[in-house]
Amino acid sequence: MGRDLCSLGDIAPLVGQGSGFHKAVPEDLFIRQGTNLETRWEALRGQGVRVPNDRFFVRNHTSTPLIDAMDWRLVVHGDGVARPRAFTYDQLRSLPARTIEVAVECAGNGRRFYATQQGQPAKGTPWGLGGIGVARWRGVPLRTVLELAGLSPAAVDVLPVGLDPEYAEGGVNLGHVRRPLPIAKALDDVLLAYEMNDGPLPPDHGFPLRLVVPGWVGAASIKWVGDIEVSTRPLGSPWSEGLYAGPDGRPLTHQVVKSAFELGWEATLAAGRRHVLHGRSWSGRGRIVRVEVSYDDGLTWRRARLRDRHPAWTLWSVAWRPDAPGAYRLMARATDETGATQPDLTPFDPNGYLFGAVVAHPVIVT
Ligand code: MTE
């Protein structure tokens, strides 16, 4: 415990600079997007499956709060539990732990391409493809905590609430970031994580405790959680109705299939040489089974070599020898184990969520 608080103290001065983040924000690792940090894909080149904390994207509605784990409690309450109770940090850490390696990905990842590829701008943060990261998360299954609080068989929804500042949009205060989870998902594979990549959860990623909701849009993975309501009636919140809902008004759940090259945007490559290009593909519904790449605007496709078929994302490579200088567009298209393949177009969503179409990545050959 003392070590965690000490390391928080070391980085606290950054908060005073008004950055809203605790970690350093070097330009070669991140693109700033308002209150958020997008990971640069070229910063993933040479990294393994897990994205190191120093380059993991951050999606903050407001700013990263500084929470003292000694004073903090996780309160579990509501008519869906028979024994409402508060857990201390140490109590949670003494419960049987589980470790998972999964992605957290923003629902708006790729939103920019609605405008740049499909000519229809969507509202919201114009993420490229860097609103995703995979980490090793360690913590307590949400199920364990709910059962310790005497979960009722009649419970239908679970509402985790974040301790970051309240969020306002269009002059309306929407309150603390919170999003209901159906009980079936809550009891399935959701983790209350207190470690990320083998160290304490960093402040920007939810210290002291966050949800990690595998396969679902990142908005479900509430950070800095301090309160969980368990209800026998369906619960709502702006983060499931309107925000992070689909065009049909239903809360978004699973992520779609996507691919990205570990290359800078408009990266420069030498003509007449063989280049080994690397990339990653992922899906919220299961493993990637096939990745194809095109260098001629989708006329012909060739299979990429799948180098690491990790369940969270597949790392792949492909060789390319561009003969002539010029501007090229690289494309990667993946298929997951459910048979879902990235389309050429994603049906428009005015909120810009779940962009899954093949992205044309420009490179300059000199
Ligand atoms: N939880 C709180 N309390 N506040 C937030 O702003 N953002 C959500 C989610 N949990 C958010 C939150 C969104 S939209 C995403 S995509 C993920 O956190 C991002 O997690 P990360 O910042 O650790 O990458």
mmCIF file of C-alpha atoms and ligand atoms in Angstrom:
data_model
loop_
_atom_site.group_PDB
_atom_site.id
_atom_site.type_symbol
_atom_site.label_atom_id
_atom_site.label_comp_id
_atom_site.label_asym_id
_atom_site.label_seq_id
_atom_site.Cartn_x
_atom_site.Cartn_y
_atom_site.Cartn_z
ATOM 1 C CA MET A 1 0.000 0.000 0.000
ATOM 2 C CA GLY A 2 2.628 2.532 1.091
ATOM 3 C CA ARG A 3 4.488 2.018 -2.177
ATOM 4 C CA ASP A 4 1.354 2.753 -4.242
ATOM 5 C CA LEU A 5 0.670 5.985 -2.411
ATOM 6 C CA CYS A 6 4.282 7.021 -2.690
ATOM 7 C CA SER A 7 4.347 6.530 -6.443
ATOM 8 C CA LEU A 8 1.123 8.533 -6.725
ATOM 9 C CA GLY A 9 2.785 11.327 -4.792
ATOM 10 C CA ASP A 10 5.685 11.328 -7.218
ATOM 11 C CA ILE A 11 3.499 12.058 -10.191
ATOM 12 C CA ALA A 12 0.875 14.253 -8.547
ATOM 13 C CA PRO A 13 2.510 17.555 -9.596
ATOM 14 C CA LEU A 14 1.434 16.916 -13.176
ATOM 15 C CA VAL A 15 -2.183 17.382 -12.129
ATOM 16 C CA GLY A 16 -1.378 20.937 -11.131
ATOM 17 C CA GLN A 17 -0.240 21.618 -14.683
ATOM 18 C CA GLY A 18 -3.802 21.127 -15.830
ATOM 19 C CA SER A 19 -3.004 18.317 -18.243
ATOM 20 C CA GLY A 20 -5.801 16.193 -16.798
ATOM 21 C CA PHE A 21 -3.497 13.154 -17.002
ATOM 22 C CA HIS A 22 -0.944 11.736 -14.607
ATOM 23 C CA LYS A 23 1.341 10.027 -17.034
ATOM 24 C CA ALA A 24 3.772 11.823 -19.290
ATOM 25 C CA VAL A 25 2.342 12.574 -22.731
ATOM 26 C CA PRO A 26 5.253 12.448 -25.198
ATOM 27 C CA GLU A 27 4.337 13.325 -28.761
ATOM 28 C CA ASP A 28 5.976 10.234 -30.188
ATOM 29 C CA LEU A 29 3.624 7.988 -28.183
ATOM 30 C CA PHE A 30 0.314 9.863 -28.168
ATOM 31 C CA ILE A 31 -1.958 12.116 -30.186
ATOM 32 C CA ARG A 32 -3.899 14.394 -27.864
ATOM 33 C CA GLN A 33 -7.630 14.374 -28.442
ATOM 34 C CA GLY A 34 -9.115 16.862 -25.947
ATOM 35 C CA THR A 35 -9.352 15.090 -22.588
ATOM 36 C CA ASN A 36 -8.161 11.848 -24.244
ATOM 37 C CA LEU A 37 -4.883 10.344 -25.435
ATOM 38 C CA GLU A 38 -4.764 8.284 -28.610
ATOM 39 C CA THR A 39 -1.931 5.754 -28.926
ATOM 40 C CA ARG A 40 0.232 6.202 -32.009
ATOM 41 C CA TRP A 41 0.296 2.936 -33.954
ATOM 42 C CA GLU A 42 3.973 3.352 -34.752
ATOM 43 C CA ALA A 43 4.577 3.276 -30.966
ATOM 44 C CA LEU A 44 3.301 -0.333 -30.893
ATOM 45 C CA ARG A 45 5.948 -1.527 -33.361
ATOM 46 C CA GLY A 46 8.249 -3.976 -31.613
ATOM 47 C CA GLN A 47 5.983 -4.288 -28.575
ATOM 48 C CA GLY A 48 4.509 -7.623 -27.593
ATOM 49 C CA VAL A 49 0.854 -8.471 -27.157
ATOM 50 C CA ARG A 50 0.493 -6.167 -24.160
ATOM 51 C CA VAL A 51 0.572 -2.415 -24.593
ATOM 52 C CA PRO A 52 2.904 -0.923 -21.966
ATOM 53 C CA ASN A 53 1.215 1.501 -19.563
ATOM 54 C CA ASP A 54 3.286 4.440 -20.835
ATOM 55 C CA ARG A 55 1.628 4.218 -24.251
ATOM 56 C CA PHE A 56 -1.837 2.819 -23.401
ATOM 57 C CA PHE A 57 -4.616 5.122 -24.693
ATOM 58 C CA VAL A 58 -6.647 7.156 -22.183
ATOM 59 C CA ARG A 59 -10.311 8.036 -22.545
ATOM 60 C CA ASN A 60 -11.359 10.498 -19.848
ATOM 61 C CA HIS A 61 -14.683 12.300 -19.827
ATOM 62 C CA THR A 62 -13.141 14.903 -17.484
ATOM 63 C CA SER A 63 -9.787 14.370 -15.771
ATOM 64 C CA THR A 64 -7.880 11.740 -13.838
ATOM 65 C CA PRO A 65 -8.704 11.959 -10.112
ATOM 66 C CA LEU A 66 -6.091 11.334 -7.438
ATOM 67 C CA ILE A 67 -7.563 8.796 -5.020
ATOM 68 C CA ASP A 68 -6.035 7.707 -1.714
ATOM 69 C CA ALA A 69 -6.639 3.963 -1.497
ATOM 70 C CA MET A 70 -6.560 4.133 2.318
ATOM 71 C CA ASP A 71 -9.692 6.301 2.428
ATOM 72 C CA TRP A 72 -11.361 4.692 -0.547
ATOM 73 C CA ARG A 73 -14.148 2.067 -0.285
ATOM 74 C CA LEU A 74 -16.119 0.028 -2.789
ATOM 75 C CA VAL A 75 -19.755 0.227 -1.669
ATOM 76 C CA VAL A 76 -22.095 -2.482 -2.987
ATOM 77 C CA HIS A 77 -25.759 -1.760 -2.344
ATOM 78 C CA GLY A 78 -29.297 -1.766 -3.788
ATOM 79 C CA ASP A 79 -32.386 -3.977 -3.594
ATOM 80 C CA GLY A 80 -30.534 -6.676 -5.540
ATOM 81 C CA VAL A 81 -28.257 -7.575 -2.618
ATOM 82 C CA ALA A 82 -29.259 -8.955 0.791
ATOM 83 C CA ARG A 83 -26.105 -7.741 2.611
ATOM 84 C CA PRO A 84 -25.034 -4.287 1.344
ATOM 85 C CA ARG A 85 -21.406 -3.723 2.298
ATOM 86 C CA ALA A 86 -18.262 -1.681 1.830
ATOM 87 C CA PHE A 87 -14.946 -3.300 0.845
ATOM 88 C CA THR A 88 -11.559 -1.745 1.617
ATOM 89 C CA TYR A 89 -8.695 -1.921 -0.871
ATOM 90 C CA ASP A 90 -6.893 -4.507 1.258
ATOM 91 C CA GLN A 91 -10.028 -6.629 1.632
ATOM 92 C CA LEU A 92 -10.448 -6.758 -2.128
ATOM 93 C CA ARG A 93 -6.806 -7.641 -2.616
ATOM 94 C CA SER A 94 -7.118 -10.532 -0.169
ATOM 95 C CA LEU A 95 -9.964 -12.163 -2.130
ATOM 96 C CA PRO A 96 -9.152 -14.919 -4.667
ATOM 97 C CA ALA A 97 -7.682 -13.132 -7.701
ATOM 98 C CA ARG A 98 -7.982 -13.715 -11.427
ATOM 99 C CA THR A 99 -5.748 -12.518 -14.250
ATOM 100 C CA ILE A 100 -6.947 -11.878 -17.809
ATOM 101 C CA GLU A 101 -5.309 -10.435 -20.928
ATOM 102 C CA VAL A 102 -7.978 -8.545 -22.821
ATOM 103 C CA ALA A 103 -8.516 -5.342 -24.767
ATOM 104 C CA VAL A 104 -10.163 -2.138 -23.683
ATOM 105 C CA GLU A 105 -11.317 -0.275 -26.793
ATOM 106 C CA CYS A 106 -13.303 2.911 -27.144
ATOM 107 C CA ALA A 107 -16.635 2.565 -28.985
ATOM 108 C CA GLY A 108 -15.576 5.591 -31.045
ATOM 109 C CA ASN A 109 -12.262 4.071 -32.145
ATOM 110 C CA GLY A 110 -11.952 4.776 -35.883
ATOM 111 C CA ARG A 111 -14.656 7.497 -35.817
ATOM 112 C CA ARG A 112 -12.539 9.823 -37.970
ATOM 113 C CA PHE A 113 -12.912 7.464 -40.955
ATOM 114 C CA TYR A 114 -16.667 8.053 -41.174
ATOM 115 C CA ALA A 115 -15.613 11.526 -42.373
ATOM 116 C CA THR A 116 -12.335 10.874 -44.185
ATOM 117 C CA GLN A 117 -13.275 7.619 -45.955
ATOM 118 C CA GLN A 118 -17.034 7.726 -46.162
ATOM 119 C CA GLY A 119 -17.632 11.474 -46.443
ATOM 120 C CA GLN A 120 -20.045 11.588 -43.508
ATOM 121 C CA PRO A 121 -18.597 13.253 -40.398
ATOM 122 C CA ALA A 122 -19.862 11.881 -37.098
ATOM 123 C CA LYS A 123 -19.918 13.889 -33.883
ATOM 124 C CA GLY A 124 -17.421 13.150 -31.130
ATOM 125 C CA THR A 125 -13.683 12.686 -30.658
ATOM 126 C CA PRO A 126 -12.111 12.014 -34.081
ATOM 127 C CA TRP A 127 -10.125 8.924 -33.091
ATOM 128 C CA GLY A 128 -7.958 7.214 -35.692
ATOM 129 C CA LEU A 129 -7.377 3.556 -34.753
ATOM 130 C CA GLY A 130 -5.389 4.239 -31.555
ATOM 131 C CA GLY A 131 -8.291 4.075 -29.086
ATOM 132 C CA ILE A 132 -7.442 0.497 -28.108
ATOM 133 C CA GLY A 133 -4.988 -1.283 -25.845
ATOM 134 C CA VAL A 134 -4.465 -4.808 -24.526
ATOM 135 C CA ALA A 135 -3.156 -5.321 -20.996
ATOM 136 C CA ARG A 136 -2.831 -8.008 -18.350
ATOM 137 C CA TRP A 137 -5.436 -7.169 -15.730
ATOM 138 C CA ARG A 138 -5.476 -8.733 -12.276
ATOM 139 C CA GLY A 139 -8.263 -8.368 -9.762
ATOM 140 C CA VAL A 140 -11.389 -9.905 -8.272
ATOM 141 C CA PRO A 141 -14.219 -11.266 -10.396
ATOM 142 C CA LEU A 142 -17.223 -8.941 -10.055
ATOM 143 C CA ARG A 143 -19.213 -12.087 -9.403
ATOM 144 C CA THR A 144 -17.266 -12.782 -6.187
ATOM 145 C CA VAL A 145 -18.015 -9.336 -4.784
ATOM 146 C CA LEU A 146 -21.704 -9.522 -5.722
ATOM 147 C CA GLU A 147 -22.030 -12.925 -4.088
ATOM 148 C CA LEU A 148 -20.323 -11.709 -0.905
ATOM 149 C CA ALA A 149 -22.958 -8.964 -0.770
ATOM 150 C CA GLY A 150 -25.733 -11.565 -0.949
ATOM 151 C CA LEU A 151 -26.775 -11.293 -4.585
ATOM 152 C CA SER A 152 -30.518 -11.811 -5.063
ATOM 153 C CA PRO A 153 -31.728 -14.198 -7.796
ATOM 154 C CA ALA A 154 -34.083 -11.354 -8.800
ATOM 155 C CA ALA A 155 -31.208 -8.940 -9.634
ATOM 156 C CA VAL A 156 -31.240 -7.816 -13.283
ATOM 157 C CA ASP A 157 -28.787 -4.891 -13.534
ATOM 158 C CA VAL A 158 -25.554 -3.731 -11.915
ATOM 159 C CA LEU A 159 -24.546 -0.031 -12.032
ATOM 160 C CA PRO A 160 -20.884 0.828 -11.328
ATOM 161 C CA VAL A 161 -20.220 4.549 -10.743
ATOM 162 C CA GLY A 162 -16.881 6.351 -11.242
ATOM 163 C CA LEU A 163 -15.366 8.800 -8.749
ATOM 164 C CA ASP A 164 -13.979 11.185 -11.390
ATOM 165 C CA PRO A 165 -15.547 14.675 -11.615
ATOM 166 C CA GLU A 166 -19.119 14.909 -12.892
ATOM 167 C CA TYR A 167 -19.461 15.285 -16.644
ATOM 168 C CA ALA A 168 -21.472 17.996 -18.400
ATOM 169 C CA GLU A 169 -22.459 18.113 -22.056
ATOM 170 C CA GLY A 170 -24.303 20.958 -23.788
ATOM 171 C CA GLY A 171 -24.645 22.743 -20.453
ATOM 172 C CA VAL A 172 -26.354 19.730 -18.828
ATOM 173 C CA ASN A 173 -24.686 18.002 -15.886
ATOM 174 C CA LEU A 174 -24.932 14.252 -16.515
ATOM 175 C CA GLY A 175 -23.387 13.362 -13.148
ATOM 176 C CA HIS A 176 -20.697 10.775 -12.508
ATOM 177 C CA VAL A 177 -19.689 8.420 -15.304
ATOM 178 C CA ARG A 178 -21.769 5.265 -14.863
ATOM 179 C CA ARG A 179 -23.204 2.564 -17.100
ATOM 180 C CA PRO A 180 -25.501 -0.350 -16.208
ATOM 181 C CA LEU A 181 -24.398 -3.894 -16.967
ATOM 182 C CA PRO A 182 -26.904 -6.734 -17.352
ATOM 183 C CA ILE A 183 -26.515 -9.285 -14.569
ATOM 184 C CA ALA A 184 -25.660 -12.099 -17.019
ATOM 185 C CA LYS A 185 -22.531 -10.254 -18.235
ATOM 186 C CA ALA A 186 -21.680 -9.090 -14.702
ATOM 187 C CA LEU A 187 -21.634 -12.715 -13.513
ATOM 188 C CA ASP A 188 -19.839 -14.036 -16.578
ATOM 189 C CA ASP A 189 -16.339 -12.603 -17.099
ATOM 190 C CA VAL A 190 -16.205 -9.070 -15.676
ATOM 191 C CA LEU A 191 -13.178 -8.255 -13.516
ATOM 192 C CA LEU A 192 -12.715 -5.617 -10.811
ATOM 193 C CA ALA A 193 -9.072 -4.912 -11.631
ATOM 194 C CA TYR A 194 -6.496 -3.423 -9.258
ATOM 195 C CA GLU A 195 -3.418 -4.319 -11.334
ATOM 196 C CA MET A 196 -2.459 -3.527 -14.911
ATOM 197 C CA ASN A 197 0.541 -5.188 -16.582
ATOM 198 C CA ASP A 198 1.844 -6.564 -13.259
ATOM 199 C CA GLY A 199 1.842 -3.286 -11.314
ATOM 200 C CA PRO A 200 -0.785 -1.299 -9.417
ATOM 201 C CA LEU A 201 -3.414 0.205 -11.694
ATOM 202 C CA PRO A 202 -2.004 3.581 -12.827
ATOM 203 C CA PRO A 203 -4.093 6.660 -11.889
ATOM 204 C CA ASP A 204 -5.061 7.349 -15.515
ATOM 205 C CA HIS A 205 -6.420 3.830 -15.896
ATOM 206 C CA GLY A 206 -8.598 3.782 -12.784
ATOM 207 C CA PHE A 207 -6.567 3.503 -9.564
ATOM 208 C CA PRO A 208 -7.501 2.038 -7.176
ATOM 209 C CA LEU A 209 -10.127 -0.123 -8.949
ATOM 210 C CA ARG A 210 -11.799 -0.375 -12.356
ATOM 211 C CA LEU A 211 -14.093 -2.710 -14.207
ATOM 212 C CA VAL A 212 -12.727 -4.639 -17.173
ATOM 213 C CA VAL A 213 -15.588 -5.890 -19.347
ATOM 214 C CA PRO A 214 -14.118 -8.272 -21.964
ATOM 215 C CA GLY A 215 -15.238 -7.830 -25.576
ATOM 216 C CA TRP A 216 -17.540 -4.896 -24.882
ATOM 217 C CA VAL A 217 -17.137 -1.210 -25.699
ATOM 218 C CA GLY A 218 -14.669 0.503 -23.357
ATOM 219 C CA ALA A 219 -17.375 2.695 -21.814
ATOM 220 C CA ALA A 220 -18.537 -0.369 -19.866
ATOM 221 C CA SER A 221 -15.138 -0.651 -18.148
ATOM 222 C CA ILE A 222 -15.808 2.025 -15.523
ATOM 223 C CA LYS A 223 -12.619 3.448 -13.956
ATOM 224 C CA TRP A 224 -12.160 4.734 -10.364
ATOM 225 C CA VAL A 225 -15.227 2.751 -9.311
ATOM 226 C CA GLY A 226 -16.459 3.537 -5.802
ATOM 227 C CA ASP A 227 -20.071 2.447 -5.830
ATOM 228 C CA ILE A 228 -21.979 -0.442 -7.380
ATOM 229 C CA GLU A 229 -25.775 -0.525 -7.250
ATOM 230 C CA VAL A 230 -27.433 -3.883 -7.784
ATOM 231 C CA SER A 231 -31.066 -3.657 -8.829
ATOM 232 C CA THR A 232 -34.055 -5.940 -9.375
ATOM 233 C CA ARG A 233 -35.340 -3.369 -11.904
ATOM 234 C CA PRO A 234 -33.624 -2.332 -15.152
ATOM 235 C CA LEU A 235 -31.343 0.675 -14.617
ATOM 236 C CA GLY A 236 -30.474 3.424 -17.055
ATOM 237 C CA SER A 237 -27.830 6.126 -17.407
ATOM 238 C CA PRO A 238 -26.802 8.683 -20.047
ATOM 239 C CA TRP A 239 -23.891 6.316 -20.837
ATOM 240 C CA SER A 240 -26.258 3.601 -22.040
ATOM 241 C CA GLU A 241 -29.061 5.790 -23.439
ATOM 242 C CA GLY A 242 -27.851 8.271 -26.046
ATOM 243 C CA LEU A 243 -24.160 8.106 -25.199
ATOM 244 C CA TYR A 244 -22.747 4.718 -26.205
ATOM 245 C CA ALA A 245 -26.045 3.580 -27.686
ATOM 246 C CA GLY A 246 -26.465 2.442 -31.294
ATOM 247 C CA PRO A 247 -28.639 4.115 -33.949
ATOM 248 C CA ASP A 248 -31.488 1.848 -32.733
ATOM 249 C CA GLY A 249 -31.190 3.378 -29.254
ATOM 250 C CA ARG A 250 -29.991 0.136 -27.617
ATOM 251 C CA PRO A 251 -26.840 0.212 -25.439
ATOM 252 C CA LEU A 252 -23.748 -0.863 -27.379
ATOM 253 C CA THR A 253 -22.174 -4.104 -26.232
ATOM 254 C CA HIS A 254 -19.681 -6.040 -28.414
ATOM 255 C CA GLN A 255 -16.877 -4.461 -30.389
ATOM 256 C CA VAL A 256 -16.493 -5.095 -34.126
ATOM 257 C CA VAL A 257 -13.572 -6.519 -36.165
ATOM 258 C CA LYS A 258 -10.728 -4.081 -36.890
ATOM 259 C CA SER A 259 -7.144 -4.053 -38.193
ATOM 260 C CA ALA A 260 -4.269 -1.589 -38.075
ATOM 261 C CA PHE A 261 -0.715 -1.374 -39.353
ATOM 262 C CA GLU A 262 2.042 -0.594 -36.836
ATOM 263 C CA LEU A 263 3.068 2.344 -38.987
ATOM 264 C CA GLY A 264 2.821 6.097 -38.747
ATOM 265 C CA TRP A 265 0.157 7.847 -40.813
ATOM 266 C CA GLU A 266 1.829 8.750 -44.140
ATOM 267 C CA ALA A 267 4.961 6.843 -43.117
ATOM 268 C CA THR A 268 7.834 6.944 -45.609
ATOM 269 C CA LEU A 269 9.259 3.726 -47.104
ATOM 270 C CA ALA A 270 12.125 3.268 -49.536
ATOM 271 C CA ALA A 271 11.321 2.068 -53.074
ATOM 272 C CA GLY A 272 12.978 -1.064 -54.458
ATOM 273 C CA ARG A 273 13.436 -2.669 -51.039
ATOM 274 C CA ARG A 274 11.643 -5.444 -49.241
ATOM 275 C CA HIS A 275 9.776 -4.212 -46.166
ATOM 276 C CA VAL A 276 8.234 -6.432 -43.519
ATOM 277 C CA LEU A 277 5.078 -4.627 -42.398
ATOM 278 C CA HIS A 278 3.533 -5.501 -39.048
ATOM 279 C CA GLY A 279 0.001 -5.060 -37.803
ATOM 280 C CA ARG A 280 -2.715 -6.275 -35.462
ATOM 281 C CA SER A 281 -6.347 -7.351 -35.875
ATOM 282 C CA TRP A 282 -8.997 -7.872 -33.218
ATOM 283 C CA SER A 283 -12.689 -8.464 -32.569
ATOM 284 C CA GLY A 284 -15.021 -8.237 -29.575
ATOM 285 C CA ARG A 285 -16.548 -11.610 -30.471
ATOM 286 C CA GLY A 286 -13.576 -13.941 -30.584
ATOM 287 C CA ARG A 287 -10.249 -14.789 -32.144
ATOM 288 C CA ILE A 288 -9.067 -13.603 -35.526
ATOM 289 C CA VAL A 289 -8.747 -16.467 -38.007
ATOM 290 C CA ARG A 290 -7.637 -14.675 -41.194
ATOM 291 C CA VAL A 291 -5.965 -11.402 -42.196
ATOM 292 C CA GLU A 292 -5.554 -10.247 -45.801
ATOM 293 C CA VAL A 293 -3.628 -7.249 -47.043
ATOM 294 C CA SER A 294 -3.943 -5.182 -50.237
ATOM 295 C CA TYR A 295 -1.488 -2.687 -51.719
ATOM 296 C CA ASP A 296 -3.566 -1.809 -54.798
ATOM 297 C CA ASP A 297 -6.690 -0.230 -53.322
ATOM 298 C CA GLY A 298 -8.397 -3.564 -52.794
ATOM 299 C CA LEU A 299 -7.951 -5.046 -56.290
ATOM 300 C CA THR A 300 -5.877 -7.975 -55.062
ATOM 301 C CA TRP A 301 -5.410 -9.391 -51.580
ATOM 302 C CA ARG A 302 -2.764 -11.632 -50.068
ATOM 303 C CA ARG A 303 -2.736 -13.498 -46.768
ATOM 304 C CA ALA A 304 -0.754 -12.003 -43.900
ATOM 305 C CA ARG A 305 1.379 -14.292 -41.740
ATOM 306 C CA LEU A 306 -0.291 -14.662 -38.325
ATOM 307 C CA ARG A 307 2.578 -14.473 -35.849
ATOM 308 C CA ASP A 308 0.790 -14.455 -32.485
ATOM 309 C CA ARG A 309 -2.815 -15.616 -32.326
ATOM 310 C CA HIS A 310 -3.482 -14.247 -28.869
ATOM 311 C CA PRO A 311 -7.203 -14.229 -28.014
ATOM 312 C CA ALA A 312 -7.125 -10.463 -27.358
ATOM 313 C CA TRP A 313 -5.628 -9.619 -30.757
ATOM 314 C CA THR A 314 -3.620 -11.278 -33.486
ATOM 315 C CA LEU A 315 -0.202 -9.908 -34.399
ATOM 316 C CA TRP A 316 0.639 -10.370 -38.081
ATOM 317 C CA SER A 317 3.188 -9.415 -40.705
ATOM 318 C CA VAL A 318 3.429 -9.240 -44.443
ATOM 319 C CA ALA A 319 6.287 -8.512 -46.857
ATOM 320 C CA TRP A 320 6.051 -5.722 -49.433
ATOM 321 C CA ARG A 321 8.477 -4.565 -52.074
ATOM 322 C CA PRO A 322 7.206 -1.336 -53.667
ATOM 323 C CA ASP A 323 9.024 -0.864 -56.956
ATOM 324 C CA ALA A 324 8.037 2.668 -57.877
ATOM 325 C CA PRO A 325 8.003 5.825 -55.746
ATOM 326 C CA GLY A 326 4.593 7.352 -55.135
ATOM 327 C CA ALA A 327 1.643 7.525 -52.748
ATOM 328 C CA TYR A 328 0.119 4.162 -51.781
ATOM 329 C CA ARG A 329 -2.741 3.058 -49.557
ATOM 330 C CA LEU A 330 -2.245 -0.068 -47.489
ATOM 331 C CA MET A 331 -5.317 -2.037 -46.481
ATOM 332 C CA ALA A 332 -5.777 -4.874 -43.992
ATOM 333 C CA ARG A 333 -8.962 -6.904 -43.647
ATOM 334 C CA ALA A 334 -9.569 -9.442 -40.887
ATOM 335 C CA THR A 335 -12.097 -12.192 -40.233
ATOM 336 C CA ASP A 336 -12.962 -13.454 -36.763
ATOM 337 C CA GLU A 337 -13.978 -16.915 -35.632
ATOM 338 C CA THR A 338 -17.694 -16.073 -35.946
ATOM 339 C CA GLY A 339 -17.088 -15.484 -39.685
ATOM 340 C CA ALA A 340 -17.420 -11.680 -39.414
ATOM 341 C CA THR A 341 -15.152 -9.925 -41.941
ATOM 342 C CA GLN A 342 -14.372 -6.228 -42.142
ATOM 343 C CA PRO A 343 -16.598 -4.642 -44.806
ATOM 344 C CA ASP A 344 -15.662 -1.922 -47.325
ATOM 345 C CA LEU A 345 -18.186 0.456 -45.741
ATOM 346 C CA THR A 346 -19.662 0.797 -42.256
ATOM 347 C CA PRO A 347 -23.321 1.895 -42.119
ATOM 348 C CA PHE A 348 -23.353 5.488 -40.876
ATOM 349 C CA ASP A 349 -23.835 6.162 -37.180
ATOM 350 C CA PRO A 350 -24.265 9.876 -36.336
ATOM 351 C CA ASN A 351 -22.396 9.232 -33.064
ATOM 352 C CA GLY A 352 -19.529 7.601 -34.913
ATOM 353 C CA TYR A 353 -19.453 4.343 -32.958
ATOM 354 C CA LEU A 354 -18.278 0.907 -34.107
ATOM 355 C CA PHE A 355 -16.455 1.852 -37.311
ATOM 356 C CA GLY A 356 -15.340 -1.526 -38.643
ATOM 357 C CA ALA A 357 -14.682 -0.968 -42.359
ATOM 358 C CA VAL A 358 -11.256 -1.613 -43.903
ATOM 359 C CA VAL A 359 -9.085 1.467 -43.323
ATOM 360 C CA ALA A 360 -6.854 2.741 -46.137
ATOM 361 C CA HIS A 361 -3.515 3.649 -44.543
ATOM 362 C CA PRO A 362 -1.520 6.131 -46.643
ATOM 363 C CA VAL A 363 2.246 5.639 -47.069
ATOM 364 C CA ILE A 364 4.744 7.523 -49.218
ATOM 365 C CA VAL A 365 7.294 5.487 -51.146
ATOM 366 C CA THR A 366 10.404 7.490 -52.041
HETATM 367 N N1 MTE B 1 -14.727 5.460 -16.276
HETATM 368 C C1 MTE B 1 -14.841 6.675 -15.696
HETATM 369 N N2 MTE B 1 -15.106 6.722 -14.383
HETATM 370 N N3 MTE B 1 -14.688 7.824 -16.408
HETATM 371 C C2 MTE B 1 -14.437 7.798 -17.762
HETATM 372 O O1 MTE B 1 -14.283 8.869 -18.370
HETATM 373 N N4 MTE B 1 -14.202 6.378 -19.756
HETATM 374 C C3 MTE B 1 -14.664 5.098 -20.310
HETATM 375 C C4 MTE B 1 -14.096 3.925 -19.528
HETATM 376 N N5 MTE B 1 -14.301 4.132 -18.113
HETATM 377 C C5 MTE B 1 -14.365 6.532 -18.398
HETATM 378 C C6 MTE B 1 -14.463 5.374 -17.593
HETATM 379 C C7 MTE B 1 -14.332 4.915 -21.711
HETATM 380 S S1 MTE B 1 -15.380 5.676 -22.823
HETATM 381 C C8 MTE B 1 -13.312 4.093 -22.106
HETATM 382 S S2 MTE B 1 -13.045 3.780 -23.748
HETATM 383 C C9 MTE B 1 -12.412 3.452 -21.140
HETATM 384 O O2 MTE B 1 -12.715 3.836 -19.805
HETATM 385 C C10 MTE B 1 -10.969 3.829 -21.432
HETATM 386 O O3 MTE B 1 -10.086 3.221 -20.536
HETATM 387 P P1 MTE B 1 -8.586 3.739 -20.423
HETATM 388 O O4 MTE B 1 -8.603 5.230 -20.251
HETATM 389 O O5 MTE B 1 -7.969 3.005 -19.298
HETATM 390 O O6 MTE B 1 -7.905 3.378 -21.737
#
